[in-house]
């Protein structure tokens, strides 16, 4: 053996691996410190997963369902065919609704049981983040990322909602892992991972489309031709699997009232603050958009969160430039999975129409962001990494404590919907007509439960029946439109057989309801003060026709 050969031979090359570890030629070189004991890593990961699940289950059924959750529950109760038909007027993919459709008969229809689907699947993100981060960087990076994910305020919040957002990081992780496999060591396993993750992700949430530019990473592969061929095959399989839904997606992409609220939300803001704001929200603390969160962090936590984001992305870019080729692939893929979907969503919002809401749709970038944080902290010196990790976790807890221990602001409307359902259930009789105005129908109808089948439920204006999550703002801003819709409602009532003797108006004082009340008065309905209550007006048909609305505030 030549002199010095032992320093380069297999024995020396493998001396730093844990005993019994498999040799993977495609595995990246680790850029940071490693926790060597596999048993300890498994124990830590199991503890983090249990803690993450506990946080996501805590007070899961405490708050009543709010507008979006109630709409989701009502839709999922329909037949499969009806769910697919209703989603044509939505901007949502069908997978979550179908999962909930099959989940409810097994788990039950309580608020806790319905949300449990989101909580359980979202808790699986913690070990999944470890696996992807460990594969891209190192086991230590994986454990740090899993710890940050366990207490991530953004994800904990959406893990407790009856919506698909808590599951979106799973899809993003699968797509990222699939691209990494096909770039570093292209084989059929990578094809399967990417095709399955991309297909499931597209049927879950359309923002998964914004991860497709990561396919350009095949140019970094040591075997670019094979990588490009297999990546194209995976994308083709996913495209064929998604083909049955393409027509619906294209229809949803046209003019759609379901997205009107997003444009209204951005009306008083500049879209150019979206990505900086998102980077803040993806971290441990931020000023969350009002309405969806129980409490935002204090301003200082948001500032620190943004500073951490700047330092994190800057460090990741530096490591990407200075790392060896295989490690550079990992850094660039993780960076791309954070920046690319946010940038594409912003570009579409600026060039076409707003589709991007901070604190909701940017969750597509949350898991890669946490992985990037774990990788950077694993790469930094201990004297810097430990204080930064502690600061991140402390700020996350500062945000989580009020989130998990207080009622969210929108609970007022949710509680009112549940209260109205109780009043209608006790006071109405079979055949009564309930007219919902403003945004009152989803929550109230959900809590009416089986009793709703005995009543005739209708939305005002009539067109909003096709999409219970749509609020037609013209009813409050266009008097001519409101008058015409009032006449349409009056005409519809005359077509019913037998004609209803009693009506119920939910939120009668809502803006735009004055023409409706006048039309009903002309039709012969008068207030029944003995049956009415705050936020609920009972009307009874007068045998003499006409009636007196005096005393009713119809503003």
XYZ file of C-alpha atoms in Angstrom:
555
model
C 0.000 0.000 0.000
C 1.435 3.372 -0.910
C 2.391 5.658 1.893
C -0.557 7.678 3.126
C -3.142 5.458 1.404
C -4.738 4.545 4.735
C -5.781 8.150 5.219
C -7.907 7.977 2.081
C -9.175 4.410 2.285
C -12.642 3.122 3.187
C -11.837 2.695 6.868
C -10.957 6.347 7.359
C -13.758 7.512 5.110
C -16.376 5.720 7.157
C -14.971 6.404 10.597
C -17.216 9.406 11.153
C -20.458 7.552 10.412
C -22.473 5.986 13.231
C -21.869 2.282 13.645
C -24.173 0.263 11.395
C -25.315 3.245 9.339
C -26.084 2.489 5.708
C -23.914 4.095 3.082
C -25.940 6.231 0.698
C -23.856 7.625 -2.152
C -26.581 10.155 -2.875
C -26.726 11.504 0.678
C -25.488 15.065 1.035
C -22.423 15.916 3.023
C -23.495 17.307 6.379
C -22.723 20.967 6.829
C -23.219 21.099 10.583
C -22.891 19.273 13.871
C -24.559 15.895 14.166
C -26.370 14.137 16.957
C -24.788 10.724 16.496
C -26.978 8.407 18.578
C -29.938 7.203 16.447
C -31.852 6.064 19.540
C -31.575 9.510 21.105
C -32.726 11.160 17.889
C -35.759 8.873 17.721
C -36.624 9.636 21.346
C -36.311 13.396 20.826
C -38.374 13.248 17.648
C -41.073 11.176 19.348
C -41.232 13.721 22.176
C -41.472 16.641 19.752
C -44.214 14.905 17.775
C -46.198 14.208 20.959
C -45.806 17.830 22.068
C -46.812 19.078 18.632
C -49.920 16.902 18.669
C -50.787 18.060 22.180
C -50.552 21.730 21.191
C -52.765 21.103 18.171
C -55.369 19.209 20.198
C -55.492 21.717 23.064
C -58.969 23.318 23.222
C -59.597 22.039 19.707
C -63.364 22.190 20.107
C -63.484 25.276 22.332
C -64.286 27.914 19.721
C -67.412 27.407 17.599
C -66.934 27.059 13.858
C -66.533 30.397 12.123
C -67.763 31.330 8.637
C -65.212 29.445 6.494
C -65.208 26.388 8.724
C -68.997 26.147 8.768
C -69.115 26.516 4.980
C -66.556 23.696 4.686
C -68.580 21.444 7.005
C -71.814 22.086 5.091
C -70.150 21.372 1.757
C -68.527 18.161 2.972
C -71.919 16.818 4.104
C -73.162 16.737 0.506
C -72.810 13.778 -1.828
C -69.519 13.440 -3.708
C -71.144 14.594 -6.931
C -72.710 17.618 -5.238
C -69.390 18.544 -3.591
C -67.657 18.559 -6.975
C -70.492 20.623 -8.473
C -70.473 23.190 -5.674
C -66.709 23.658 -5.927
C -67.112 24.951 -9.484
C -68.204 28.270 -7.964
C -65.313 28.152 -5.474
C -61.573 28.583 -5.897
C -60.739 25.463 -3.897
C -59.447 22.025 -4.819
C -61.583 19.030 -3.775
C -59.327 16.706 -1.751
C -59.906 18.166 1.719
C -63.688 18.304 1.230
C -63.727 14.661 0.138
C -61.541 13.611 3.063
C -63.896 15.396 5.463
C -66.897 13.832 3.686
C -65.591 10.355 4.525
C -64.193 11.370 7.928
C -67.392 12.694 9.526
C -69.387 9.416 9.515
C -66.497 7.757 11.356
C -65.394 10.486 13.771
C -68.666 12.331 14.391
C -69.940 15.836 13.706
C -68.924 17.699 16.868
C -66.626 20.693 16.404
C -63.781 18.723 18.011
C -64.338 15.647 15.824
C -64.534 17.667 12.615
C -61.328 19.587 13.375
C -59.536 16.433 14.493
C -58.808 15.500 10.866
C -56.783 18.695 10.442
C -55.000 18.342 13.790
C -53.890 14.742 13.282
C -52.638 15.179 9.730
C -50.936 18.460 10.609
C -49.097 16.881 13.550
C -47.505 14.487 11.053
C -45.641 17.505 9.683
C -43.214 17.402 12.645
C -41.600 14.008 11.849
C -41.903 14.686 8.112
C -39.918 17.902 8.478
C -37.230 15.980 10.337
C -36.964 13.364 7.586
C -36.755 15.889 4.755
C -34.343 18.200 6.608
C -32.120 15.285 7.646
C -32.021 14.091 4.053
C -31.197 17.527 2.683
C -28.740 18.601 5.382
C -28.103 16.589 8.572
C -29.926 14.867 11.453
C -29.095 17.824 13.696
C -30.679 20.218 11.209
C -33.675 17.888 11.113
C -34.135 17.919 14.885
C -33.811 21.701 15.100
C -36.328 22.137 12.283
C -38.715 19.680 13.961
C -38.447 21.622 17.237
C -39.262 24.891 15.478
C -42.168 23.246 13.659
C -43.575 21.850 16.899
C -44.235 25.338 18.289
C -44.692 27.196 14.978
C -47.575 29.638 15.663
C -48.751 29.844 12.053
C -49.036 26.087 11.690
C -50.521 25.475 15.128
C -53.283 27.925 14.253
C -54.196 26.295 10.942
C -53.857 22.818 12.451
C -56.878 23.724 14.576
C -59.070 24.947 11.727
C -61.593 22.989 9.719
C -59.766 23.919 6.527
C -57.029 22.418 4.388
C -54.241 24.861 5.261
C -52.677 22.766 8.045
C -52.129 19.943 5.518
C -50.493 22.111 2.841
C -46.984 21.845 4.393
C -47.147 18.059 3.957
C -47.628 18.530 0.227
C -44.822 21.102 0.060
C -42.490 18.737 1.903
C -43.306 15.879 -0.441
C -42.663 18.005 -3.523
C -39.399 19.356 -2.098
C -38.239 15.843 -1.187
C -39.163 14.541 -4.644
C -37.224 17.267 -6.444
C -34.227 16.695 -4.158
C -34.205 12.976 -4.980
C -34.438 13.591 -8.713
C -31.711 16.235 -8.738
C -29.135 14.523 -6.528
C -29.569 10.884 -7.547
C -32.340 10.533 -10.152
C -34.113 7.188 -9.927
C -37.616 5.709 -10.005
C -38.161 6.329 -6.295
C -37.814 10.050 -6.925
C -40.319 9.808 -9.768
C -42.851 8.105 -7.503
C -42.335 10.551 -4.612
C -42.673 13.657 -6.766
C -45.619 12.358 -8.801
C -47.614 11.315 -5.719
C -46.795 14.448 -3.695
C -47.548 16.781 -6.583
C -50.821 15.076 -7.466
C -52.069 15.048 -3.876
C -50.883 18.624 -3.398
C -52.677 19.937 -6.479
C -55.916 18.296 -5.366
C -55.389 19.846 -1.912
C -54.431 23.458 -2.707
C -53.604 25.200 -5.959
C -50.621 27.093 -4.531
C -48.678 23.837 -4.897
C -48.511 24.851 -8.579
C -46.123 27.621 -7.543
C -43.517 25.030 -6.567
C -43.211 23.812 -10.160
C -40.398 26.272 -11.050
C -38.206 24.173 -8.754
C -37.989 21.786 -11.696
C -35.276 24.107 -13.056
C -33.016 22.666 -10.357
C -32.350 19.666 -12.633
C -29.636 21.831 -14.189
C -27.697 21.388 -10.929
C -27.794 17.605 -11.093
C -24.573 15.641 -11.604
C -26.600 13.694 -14.186
C -28.696 16.500 -15.752
C -30.023 14.533 -18.735
C -31.363 11.657 -16.630
C -32.591 14.059 -13.965
C -34.485 16.124 -16.550
C -36.009 13.025 -18.156
C -37.241 11.515 -14.889
C -38.464 14.871 -13.576
C -40.446 15.411 -16.781
C -41.906 11.916 -16.361
C -42.990 12.668 -12.776
C -44.547 15.968 -13.836
C -46.314 14.225 -16.706
C -47.774 11.560 -14.423
C -49.006 14.230 -12.003
C -50.455 16.213 -14.905
C -52.377 13.183 -16.194
C -53.656 12.425 -12.692
C -54.850 16.021 -12.323
C -56.362 16.149 -15.820
C -59.947 15.332 -14.704
C -59.977 18.510 -12.604
C -58.326 20.836 -15.122
C -61.630 21.996 -16.598
C -62.935 22.982 -13.167
C -59.683 24.765 -12.337
C -59.860 26.810 -15.551
C -63.452 27.735 -14.778
C -62.507 28.788 -11.273
C -59.672 30.909 -12.673
C -62.176 33.110 -14.524
C -64.250 35.888 -12.930
C -65.203 34.514 -9.539
C -66.989 36.263 -6.688
C -65.308 33.903 -4.228
C -62.108 35.966 -4.484
C -63.699 39.417 -4.232
C -62.818 39.603 -0.556
C -59.088 39.212 -1.286
C -59.061 42.316 -3.483
C -61.051 44.172 -0.824
C -58.556 43.007 1.827
C -55.623 44.470 -0.107
C -57.448 47.679 -1.056
C -56.000 49.654 1.846
C -52.558 48.034 1.659
C -49.682 47.805 -0.770
C -49.137 44.370 -2.287
C -45.393 44.989 -2.145
C -45.378 44.446 1.616
C -46.711 40.915 1.123
C -43.424 38.986 1.054
C -41.754 40.902 3.942
C -44.936 40.439 5.949
C -45.045 36.736 5.043
C -41.462 36.204 6.156
C -42.439 37.707 9.490
C -45.501 35.464 9.785
C -43.569 32.310 8.838
C -41.336 32.867 11.862
C -42.011 32.968 15.602
C -44.030 36.174 15.840
C -45.886 38.664 13.706
C -48.775 41.055 13.406
C -51.214 38.555 11.967
C -54.062 39.696 9.722
C -57.107 40.464 11.883
C -59.971 38.012 11.937
C -58.144 34.718 11.456
C -55.971 34.741 14.555
C -57.020 35.043 18.144
C -54.191 37.446 18.968
C -51.157 38.663 17.108
C -47.756 38.900 18.707
C -46.542 42.076 20.292
C -44.850 44.444 17.862
C -41.368 43.675 19.160
C -41.820 39.947 18.430
C -42.760 40.791 14.848
C -39.694 42.976 14.413
C -37.427 40.269 15.814
C -39.108 37.689 13.593
C -38.378 39.784 10.511
C -34.776 40.335 11.592
C -34.385 36.581 12.010
C -35.789 36.086 8.495
C -33.265 38.505 6.984
C -30.379 36.841 8.847
C -31.654 33.375 7.968
C -32.039 34.000 4.237
C -28.740 35.870 4.054
C -26.897 33.047 5.821
C -28.545 30.410 3.630
C -27.533 32.293 0.487
C -23.939 32.531 1.768
C -23.798 28.823 2.559
C -25.257 28.018 -0.858
C -22.467 29.953 -2.561
C -19.647 28.513 -0.457
C -20.815 24.892 -0.082
C -19.676 21.920 -2.113
C -21.803 20.968 -5.121
C -24.077 18.414 -3.426
C -24.662 20.588 -0.372
C -25.259 23.584 -2.649
C -28.158 21.705 -4.254
C -29.793 21.302 -0.836
C -29.403 24.979 0.043
C -30.725 26.202 -3.300
C -33.707 23.848 -3.256
C -34.710 24.896 0.260
C -34.240 28.579 -0.581
C -36.246 28.157 -3.762
C -39.080 26.387 -1.943
C -39.404 29.446 0.323
C -38.969 32.321 -2.120
C -40.374 30.974 -5.401
C -44.015 30.275 -4.362
C -44.255 33.625 -2.562
C -42.766 35.483 -5.528
C -45.047 33.751 -8.049
C -48.134 34.414 -5.912
C -47.143 38.075 -5.632
C -46.518 38.342 -9.385
C -49.944 36.887 -10.200
C -51.555 39.211 -7.662
C -49.882 42.296 -9.160
C -50.261 41.410 -12.840
C -53.742 39.857 -12.739
C -55.764 40.121 -9.529
C -54.944 39.567 -5.841
C -54.862 35.879 -4.883
C -52.441 36.108 -1.984
C -53.386 36.642 1.651
C -50.632 36.866 4.251
C -51.030 34.391 7.074
C -53.081 31.937 5.037
C -51.783 31.155 1.562
C -48.135 31.740 2.377
C -48.236 28.584 4.490
C -47.026 26.821 1.309
C -43.552 28.191 2.175
C -43.661 27.536 5.930
C -42.167 24.020 6.072
C -39.222 24.812 3.739
C -38.630 27.981 5.767
C -38.430 25.976 8.998
C -36.084 23.471 7.341
C -33.874 26.322 6.195
C -33.824 27.684 9.757
C -32.799 24.288 11.097
C -30.019 23.979 8.520
C -28.627 27.451 9.212
C -28.670 26.979 12.990
C -26.953 23.591 12.628
C -24.230 25.231 10.550
C -23.541 28.180 12.871
C -21.168 28.093 15.855
C -22.778 26.924 19.088
C -22.388 30.314 20.789
C -24.544 31.866 18.071
C -26.881 28.974 17.293
C -28.081 28.223 20.825
C -29.161 31.794 21.727
C -30.846 32.151 18.331
C -32.706 28.858 18.785
C -33.757 29.820 22.304
C -34.966 33.226 21.107
C -36.991 31.615 18.302
C -38.680 29.138 20.632
C -39.373 31.737 23.341
C -40.966 34.124 20.839
C -43.038 31.266 19.420
C -44.328 30.527 22.911
C -45.032 34.231 23.499
C -47.266 34.092 20.425
C -48.807 30.707 21.227
C -49.824 31.349 24.834
C -52.486 33.967 24.095
C -53.463 32.098 20.935
C -54.196 28.932 22.891
C -55.728 30.534 25.977
C -58.056 33.242 24.636
C -61.043 33.386 22.325
C -60.415 34.686 18.837
C -62.035 37.990 17.793
C -64.318 36.390 15.204
C -65.888 34.213 17.889
C -68.550 36.900 18.382
C -70.071 36.147 14.967
C -69.654 32.386 15.421
C -71.356 32.449 18.819
C -74.186 34.509 17.371
C -74.710 31.975 14.596
C -74.911 29.128 17.112
C -77.304 31.186 19.267
C -79.553 31.969 16.299
C -79.626 28.298 15.338
C -80.812 27.446 18.840
C -83.539 30.098 18.744
C -84.774 29.047 15.300
C -84.736 25.388 16.309
C -86.917 26.117 19.351
C -89.322 28.612 17.743
C -89.790 27.575 14.116
C -92.103 24.851 12.880
C -91.872 22.591 9.851
C -92.351 24.480 6.588
C -91.225 27.886 7.897
C -88.959 29.893 5.595
C -85.681 31.229 7.014
C -84.128 34.087 5.017
C -80.428 34.644 5.679
C -78.871 38.026 5.008
C -75.282 39.267 5.229
C -72.880 36.443 6.161
C -75.126 34.625 8.603
C -76.064 31.442 6.773
C -73.106 29.007 7.006
C -72.677 29.098 10.796
C -76.399 29.203 11.573
C -77.281 26.416 9.135
C -74.434 24.249 10.436
C -75.651 24.491 14.024
C -79.275 23.907 12.981
C -78.134 20.389 12.176
C -80.840 17.908 11.203
C -83.562 20.428 12.030
C -82.623 22.373 8.884
C -84.225 19.641 6.756
C -87.674 20.601 8.104
C -87.278 24.252 7.115
C -86.949 26.118 3.834
C -83.597 27.928 3.931
C -82.870 30.676 1.420
C -80.189 33.343 1.053
C -80.758 37.001 0.242
C -79.933 37.909 -2.467
C -81.091 34.718 -4.135
C -77.979 34.173 -6.273
C -75.749 33.553 -3.266
C -77.426 30.187 -2.652
C -75.044 28.570 -5.137
C -72.053 29.414 -2.961
C -72.777 29.729 0.742
C -69.343 31.259 1.268
C -70.063 34.196 -1.054
C -71.311 37.542 0.250
C -72.708 39.812 -2.475
C -71.585 43.232 -1.278
C -73.802 44.976 -3.851
C -76.774 44.386 -1.572
C -75.366 47.016 0.811
C -73.977 49.460 -1.766
C -76.422 49.459 -4.687
C -80.002 50.472 -3.813
C -81.350 49.528 -7.236
C -79.810 46.072 -6.988
C -81.202 45.630 -3.467
C -84.707 46.646 -4.603
C -84.622 44.254 -7.550
C -83.427 41.413 -5.332
C -86.180 42.180 -2.826
C -88.767 41.824 -5.582
C -87.183 38.553 -6.727
C -87.434 37.201 -3.181
C -91.053 38.324 -2.946
C -91.865 36.592 -6.250
C -90.123 33.415 -5.144
C -92.208 33.268 -1.975
C -95.423 33.404 -4.007
C -94.362 30.311 -5.959
C -94.181 28.120 -2.855
C -96.936 25.588 -2.280
C -98.338 25.822 0.265
C -97.433 29.463 0.846
C -95.505 29.870 4.116
C -97.425 31.369 6.987
C -94.290 32.345 8.887
C -90.935 33.773 7.874
C -87.749 34.333 9.821
C -85.264 37.045 8.845
C -81.768 36.510 10.243
C -80.050 39.837 11.019
C -82.987 41.982 9.809
C -81.110 45.242 10.445
C -78.300 44.390 8.026
C -77.563 46.988 5.368
C -79.614 46.336 2.264
C -82.529 44.686 4.070
C -84.887 47.682 4.039
C -86.175 46.936 0.496
C -86.697 43.300 1.485
C -88.743 44.193 4.541
C -90.835 46.617 2.490
C -91.477 43.959 -0.149
C -92.529 41.443 2.494
C -94.841 44.013 4.023
C -96.515 44.504 0.658
C -96.865 40.736 0.383
C -98.853 40.654 3.618
C -96.301 39.684 6.272
C -96.232 41.522 9.584
C -93.803 41.309 12.508
C -94.546 38.774 15.223
C -93.032 40.452 18.240
C -93.759 37.498 20.522
C -91.490 35.246 18.467
C -88.804 37.748 17.458
C -85.521 38.257 19.268
C -82.341 40.284 18.831
C -80.846 39.478 15.419
C -83.941 37.427 14.476
C -87.220 38.839 13.130
C -90.281 36.636 12.977
C -92.934 37.529 10.381
C -96.404 36.078 10.099
C -98.764 36.186 7.127
C -101.698 38.527 7.760
C -105.065 37.283 6.556
C -105.991 40.881 5.719
C -102.741 41.566 3.822
C -100.305 44.317 4.640
C -98.959 44.966 8.105
C -97.148 47.462 10.219
C -93.364 47.510 10.293
C -93.293 50.417 12.689
C -90.971 49.860 15.559
C -88.602 47.678 13.563
C -85.167 49.168 13.020
C -84.464 48.308 9.359
C -81.295 50.250 8.850
